[in-house]
Short mmCIF file of C-alpha atoms in Angstrom, two decimals:
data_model
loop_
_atom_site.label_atom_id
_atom_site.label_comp_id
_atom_site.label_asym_id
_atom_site.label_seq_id
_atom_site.Cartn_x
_atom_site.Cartn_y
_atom_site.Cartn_z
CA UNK W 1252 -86.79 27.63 1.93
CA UNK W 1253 -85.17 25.01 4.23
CA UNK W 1254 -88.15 26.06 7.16
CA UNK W 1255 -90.45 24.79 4.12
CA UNK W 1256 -88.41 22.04 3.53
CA UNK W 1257 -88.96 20.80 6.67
CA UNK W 1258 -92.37 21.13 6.75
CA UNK W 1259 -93.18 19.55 3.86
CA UNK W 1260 -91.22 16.36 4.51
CA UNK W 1261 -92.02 16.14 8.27
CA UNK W 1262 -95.13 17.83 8.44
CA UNK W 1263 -93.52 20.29 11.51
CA UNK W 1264 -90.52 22.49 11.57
CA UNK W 1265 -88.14 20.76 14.80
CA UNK W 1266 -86.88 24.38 17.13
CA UNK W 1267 -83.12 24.77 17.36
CA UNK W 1268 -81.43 27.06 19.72
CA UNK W 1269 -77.55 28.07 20.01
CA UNK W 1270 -77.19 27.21 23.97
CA UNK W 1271 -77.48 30.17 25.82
CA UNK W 1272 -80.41 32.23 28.19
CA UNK W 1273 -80.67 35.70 28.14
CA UNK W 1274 -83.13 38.33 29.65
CA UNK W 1275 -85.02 41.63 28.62
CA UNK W 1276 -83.32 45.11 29.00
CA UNK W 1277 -84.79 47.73 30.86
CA UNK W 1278 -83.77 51.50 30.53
CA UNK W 1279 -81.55 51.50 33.19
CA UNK W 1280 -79.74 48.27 31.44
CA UNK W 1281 -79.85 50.12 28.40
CA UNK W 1282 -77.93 53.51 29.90
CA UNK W 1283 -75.03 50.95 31.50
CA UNK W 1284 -74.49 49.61 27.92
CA UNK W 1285 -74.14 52.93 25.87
CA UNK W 1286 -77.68 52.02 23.97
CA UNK W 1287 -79.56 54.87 22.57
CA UNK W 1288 -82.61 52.62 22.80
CA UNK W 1289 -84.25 49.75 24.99
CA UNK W 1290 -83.78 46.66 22.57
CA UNK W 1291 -81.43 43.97 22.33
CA UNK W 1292 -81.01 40.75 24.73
CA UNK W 1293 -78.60 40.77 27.14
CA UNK W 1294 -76.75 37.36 27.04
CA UNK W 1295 -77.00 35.38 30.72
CA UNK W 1296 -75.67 32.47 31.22
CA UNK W 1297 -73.88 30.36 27.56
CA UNK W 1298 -74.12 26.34 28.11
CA UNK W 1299 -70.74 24.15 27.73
CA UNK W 1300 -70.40 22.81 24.33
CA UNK W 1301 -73.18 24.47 22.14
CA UNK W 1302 -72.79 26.72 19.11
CA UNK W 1303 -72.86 29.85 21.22
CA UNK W 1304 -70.31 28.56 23.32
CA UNK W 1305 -68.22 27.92 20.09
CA UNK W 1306 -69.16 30.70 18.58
CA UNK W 1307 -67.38 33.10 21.55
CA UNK W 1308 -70.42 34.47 23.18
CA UNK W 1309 -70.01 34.99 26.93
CA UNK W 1310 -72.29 36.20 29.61
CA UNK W 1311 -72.97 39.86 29.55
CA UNK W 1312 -72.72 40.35 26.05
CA UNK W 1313 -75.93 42.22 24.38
CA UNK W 1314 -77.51 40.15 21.05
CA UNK W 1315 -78.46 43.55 18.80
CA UNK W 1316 -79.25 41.43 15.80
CA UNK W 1317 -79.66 38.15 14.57
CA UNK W 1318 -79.19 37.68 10.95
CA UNK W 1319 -79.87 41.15 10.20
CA UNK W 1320 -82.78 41.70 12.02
CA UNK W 1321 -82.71 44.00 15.11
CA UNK W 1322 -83.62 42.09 18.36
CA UNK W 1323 -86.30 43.67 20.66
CA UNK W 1324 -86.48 41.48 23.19
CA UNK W 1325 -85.81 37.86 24.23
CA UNK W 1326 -89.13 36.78 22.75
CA UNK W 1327 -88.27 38.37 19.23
CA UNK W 1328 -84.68 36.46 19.78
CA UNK W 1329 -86.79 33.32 19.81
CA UNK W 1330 -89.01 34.29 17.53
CA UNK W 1331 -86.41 34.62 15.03
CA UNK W 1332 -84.91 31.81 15.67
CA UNK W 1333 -87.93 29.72 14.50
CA UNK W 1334 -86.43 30.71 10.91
CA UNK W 1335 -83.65 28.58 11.21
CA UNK W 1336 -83.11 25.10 10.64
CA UNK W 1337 -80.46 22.66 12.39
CA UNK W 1338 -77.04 23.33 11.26
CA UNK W 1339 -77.76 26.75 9.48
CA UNK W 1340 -75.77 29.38 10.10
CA UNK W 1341 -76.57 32.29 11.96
CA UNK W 1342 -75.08 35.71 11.99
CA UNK W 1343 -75.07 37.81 15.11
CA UNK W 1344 -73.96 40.99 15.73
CA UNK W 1345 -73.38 41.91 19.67
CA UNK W 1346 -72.42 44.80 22.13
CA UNK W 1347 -69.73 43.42 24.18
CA UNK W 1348 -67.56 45.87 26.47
CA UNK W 1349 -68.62 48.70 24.20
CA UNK W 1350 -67.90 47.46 21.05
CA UNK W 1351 -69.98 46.07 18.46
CA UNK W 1352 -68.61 42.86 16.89
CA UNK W 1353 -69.98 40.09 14.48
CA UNK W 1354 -69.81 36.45 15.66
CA UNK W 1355 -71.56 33.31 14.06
CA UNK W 1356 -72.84 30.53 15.38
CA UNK W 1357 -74.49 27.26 13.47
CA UNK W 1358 -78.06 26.50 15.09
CA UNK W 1359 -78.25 23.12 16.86
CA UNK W 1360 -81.92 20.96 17.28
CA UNK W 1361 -83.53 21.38 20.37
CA UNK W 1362 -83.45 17.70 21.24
CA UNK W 1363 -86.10 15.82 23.22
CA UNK W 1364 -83.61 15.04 26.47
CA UNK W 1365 -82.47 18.80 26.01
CA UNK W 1366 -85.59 19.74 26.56
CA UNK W 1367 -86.57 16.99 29.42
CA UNK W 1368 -83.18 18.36 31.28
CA UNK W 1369 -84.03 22.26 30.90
CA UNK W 1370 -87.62 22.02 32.14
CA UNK W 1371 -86.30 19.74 35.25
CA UNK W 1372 -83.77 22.62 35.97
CA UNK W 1373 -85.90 25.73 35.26
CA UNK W 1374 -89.79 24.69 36.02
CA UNK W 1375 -88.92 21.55 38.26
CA UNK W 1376 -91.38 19.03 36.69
CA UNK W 1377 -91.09 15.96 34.40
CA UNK W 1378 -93.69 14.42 32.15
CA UNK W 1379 -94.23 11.42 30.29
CA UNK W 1380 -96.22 10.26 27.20
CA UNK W 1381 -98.88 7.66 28.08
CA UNK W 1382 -100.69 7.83 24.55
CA UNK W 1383 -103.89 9.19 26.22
CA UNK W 1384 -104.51 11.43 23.09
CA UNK W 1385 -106.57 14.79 24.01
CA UNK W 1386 -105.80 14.01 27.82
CA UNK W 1387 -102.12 16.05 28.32
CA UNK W 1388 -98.86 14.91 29.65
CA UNK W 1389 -98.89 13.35 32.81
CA UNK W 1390 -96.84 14.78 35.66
CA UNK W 1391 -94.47 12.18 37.05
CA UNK W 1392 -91.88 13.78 38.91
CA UNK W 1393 -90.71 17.48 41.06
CA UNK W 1394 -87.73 18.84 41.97
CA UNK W 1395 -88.18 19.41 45.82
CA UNK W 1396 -88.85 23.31 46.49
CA UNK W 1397 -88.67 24.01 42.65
CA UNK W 1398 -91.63 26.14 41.05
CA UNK W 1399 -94.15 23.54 40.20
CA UNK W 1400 -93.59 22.04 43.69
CA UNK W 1401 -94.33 25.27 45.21
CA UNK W 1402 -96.93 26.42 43.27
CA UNK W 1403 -98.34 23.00 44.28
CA UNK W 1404 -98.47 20.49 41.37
CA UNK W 1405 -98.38 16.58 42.01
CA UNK W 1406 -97.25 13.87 40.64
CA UNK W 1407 -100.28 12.36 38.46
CA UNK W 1408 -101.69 15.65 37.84
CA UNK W 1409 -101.82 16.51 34.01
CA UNK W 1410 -100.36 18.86 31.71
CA UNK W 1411 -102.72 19.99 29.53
CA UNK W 1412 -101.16 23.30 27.99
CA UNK W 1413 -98.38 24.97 28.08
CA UNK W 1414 -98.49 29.05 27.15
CA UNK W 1415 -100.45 28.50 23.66
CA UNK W 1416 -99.31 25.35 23.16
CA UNK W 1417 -101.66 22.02 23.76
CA UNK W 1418 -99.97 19.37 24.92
CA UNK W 1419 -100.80 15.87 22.83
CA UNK W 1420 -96.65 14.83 22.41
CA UNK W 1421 -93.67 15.28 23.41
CA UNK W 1422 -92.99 16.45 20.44
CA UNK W 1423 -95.45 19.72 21.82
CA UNK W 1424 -93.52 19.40 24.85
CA UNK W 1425 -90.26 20.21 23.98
CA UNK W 1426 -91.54 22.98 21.34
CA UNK W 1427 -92.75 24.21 24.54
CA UNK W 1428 -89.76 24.23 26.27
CA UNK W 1429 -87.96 25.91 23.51
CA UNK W 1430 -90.38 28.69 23.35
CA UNK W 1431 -90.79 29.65 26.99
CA UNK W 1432 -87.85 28.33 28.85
CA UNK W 1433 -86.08 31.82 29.16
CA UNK W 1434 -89.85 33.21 30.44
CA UNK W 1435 -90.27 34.25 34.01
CA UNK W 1436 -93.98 33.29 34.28
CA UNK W 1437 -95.32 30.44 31.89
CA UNK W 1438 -98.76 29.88 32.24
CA UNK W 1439 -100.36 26.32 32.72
CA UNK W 1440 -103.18 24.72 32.05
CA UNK W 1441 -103.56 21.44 34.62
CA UNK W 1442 -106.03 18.55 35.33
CA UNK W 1443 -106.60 16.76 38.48
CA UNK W 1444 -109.50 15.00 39.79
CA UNK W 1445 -111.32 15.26 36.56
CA UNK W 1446 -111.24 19.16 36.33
CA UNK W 1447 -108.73 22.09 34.55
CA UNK W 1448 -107.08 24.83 36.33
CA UNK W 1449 -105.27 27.73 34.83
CA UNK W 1450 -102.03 28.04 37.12
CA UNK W 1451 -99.15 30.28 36.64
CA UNK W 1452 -95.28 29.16 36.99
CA UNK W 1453 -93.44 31.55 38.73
CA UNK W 1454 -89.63 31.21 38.13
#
């Protein structure tokens, strides 16, 4: 109800998160942790001063479920997570050292400068809104030797897609961000010179 809420009185619903990255588990992960099965998302790194920081989630703990639901993977962690509004409560239950505990956390809006700092960190890139509607995000700066300066992106290129998303905001941007920052491989859609290439961000 407060998803549709949201929608109704700002026409989109604005992603939270609870601070923390996390990665897929494989069967090998899964044998190490005392799981019968290969689901869950094992807990990576928890940033300073968010809810999951608050909420007493540390590195190496395994996310089983999030409000009930059983998590498969870090994409159905995020997935989930689009049902949740800022400030809302959310009830986890994790693995941690062999014992399954509950914790909760409150989500937290994925803010525009949260986003601009994570994509700097992870993908290496900043872009800007020049109100060129239909035309992307244009690429203003790289962080030397991160991905998109490897993979060979410029400054004044433009960033037309990100994964599914088309890029007409920042607003797009930083549901972007929230969607794939904990990916691996995001794939990109980029103009230069008048033409659009498909490249693919390895992290």
């Amino acid at each position: 109800k407060r998803v549709v809420a949201q929608l109704l009185d700002k026409g989109r619903v604005s992603p939270v998160w609870l601070g923390l990255g996390g990665q897929d588990l494989d069967q090998r992960l899964a044998v190490y942790f005392g799981l019968r099965e290969v689901r869950g998302m094992l807990v990576t790194e928890v940033f300073r001063d968010t809810p999951a920081h608050a909420s007493g989630l540390t590195a190496g703990d395994v996310i089983l479920s999030v409000d009930g639901v059983a998590v498969e993977d870090k994409e159905h962690y995020l997935e989930i997570l689009r049902n949740f509004v800022n400030d809302e409560a959310v009830d986890l239950e994790v693995l941690r050292q062999g014992r399954q505990m509950k914790l909760q956390a409150r989500a937290a809006s994925f803010t525009r400068d949260l986003a601009v700092a994570l994509a700097v960190s992870r993908w290496g890139l900043e872009v800007t809104e020049d109100g060129r509607r239909g035309a992307g995000l244009g690429l203003t700066a790289l962080t030397r030797s991160g991905p998109a300066e490897r993979l060979g992106l410029r400054p004044g290129d433009r960033v037309l897609k990100i994964g599914g998303l088309l890029m007409d905001s920042l607003d797009d941007y930083v549901l972007a961000v929230s969607r794939y920052r904990m990916q691996n491989t995001v794939l990109l859609v980029v103009a230069r010179g008048g033409k659009a290439y498909y490249v693919r961000l390895q992290l």
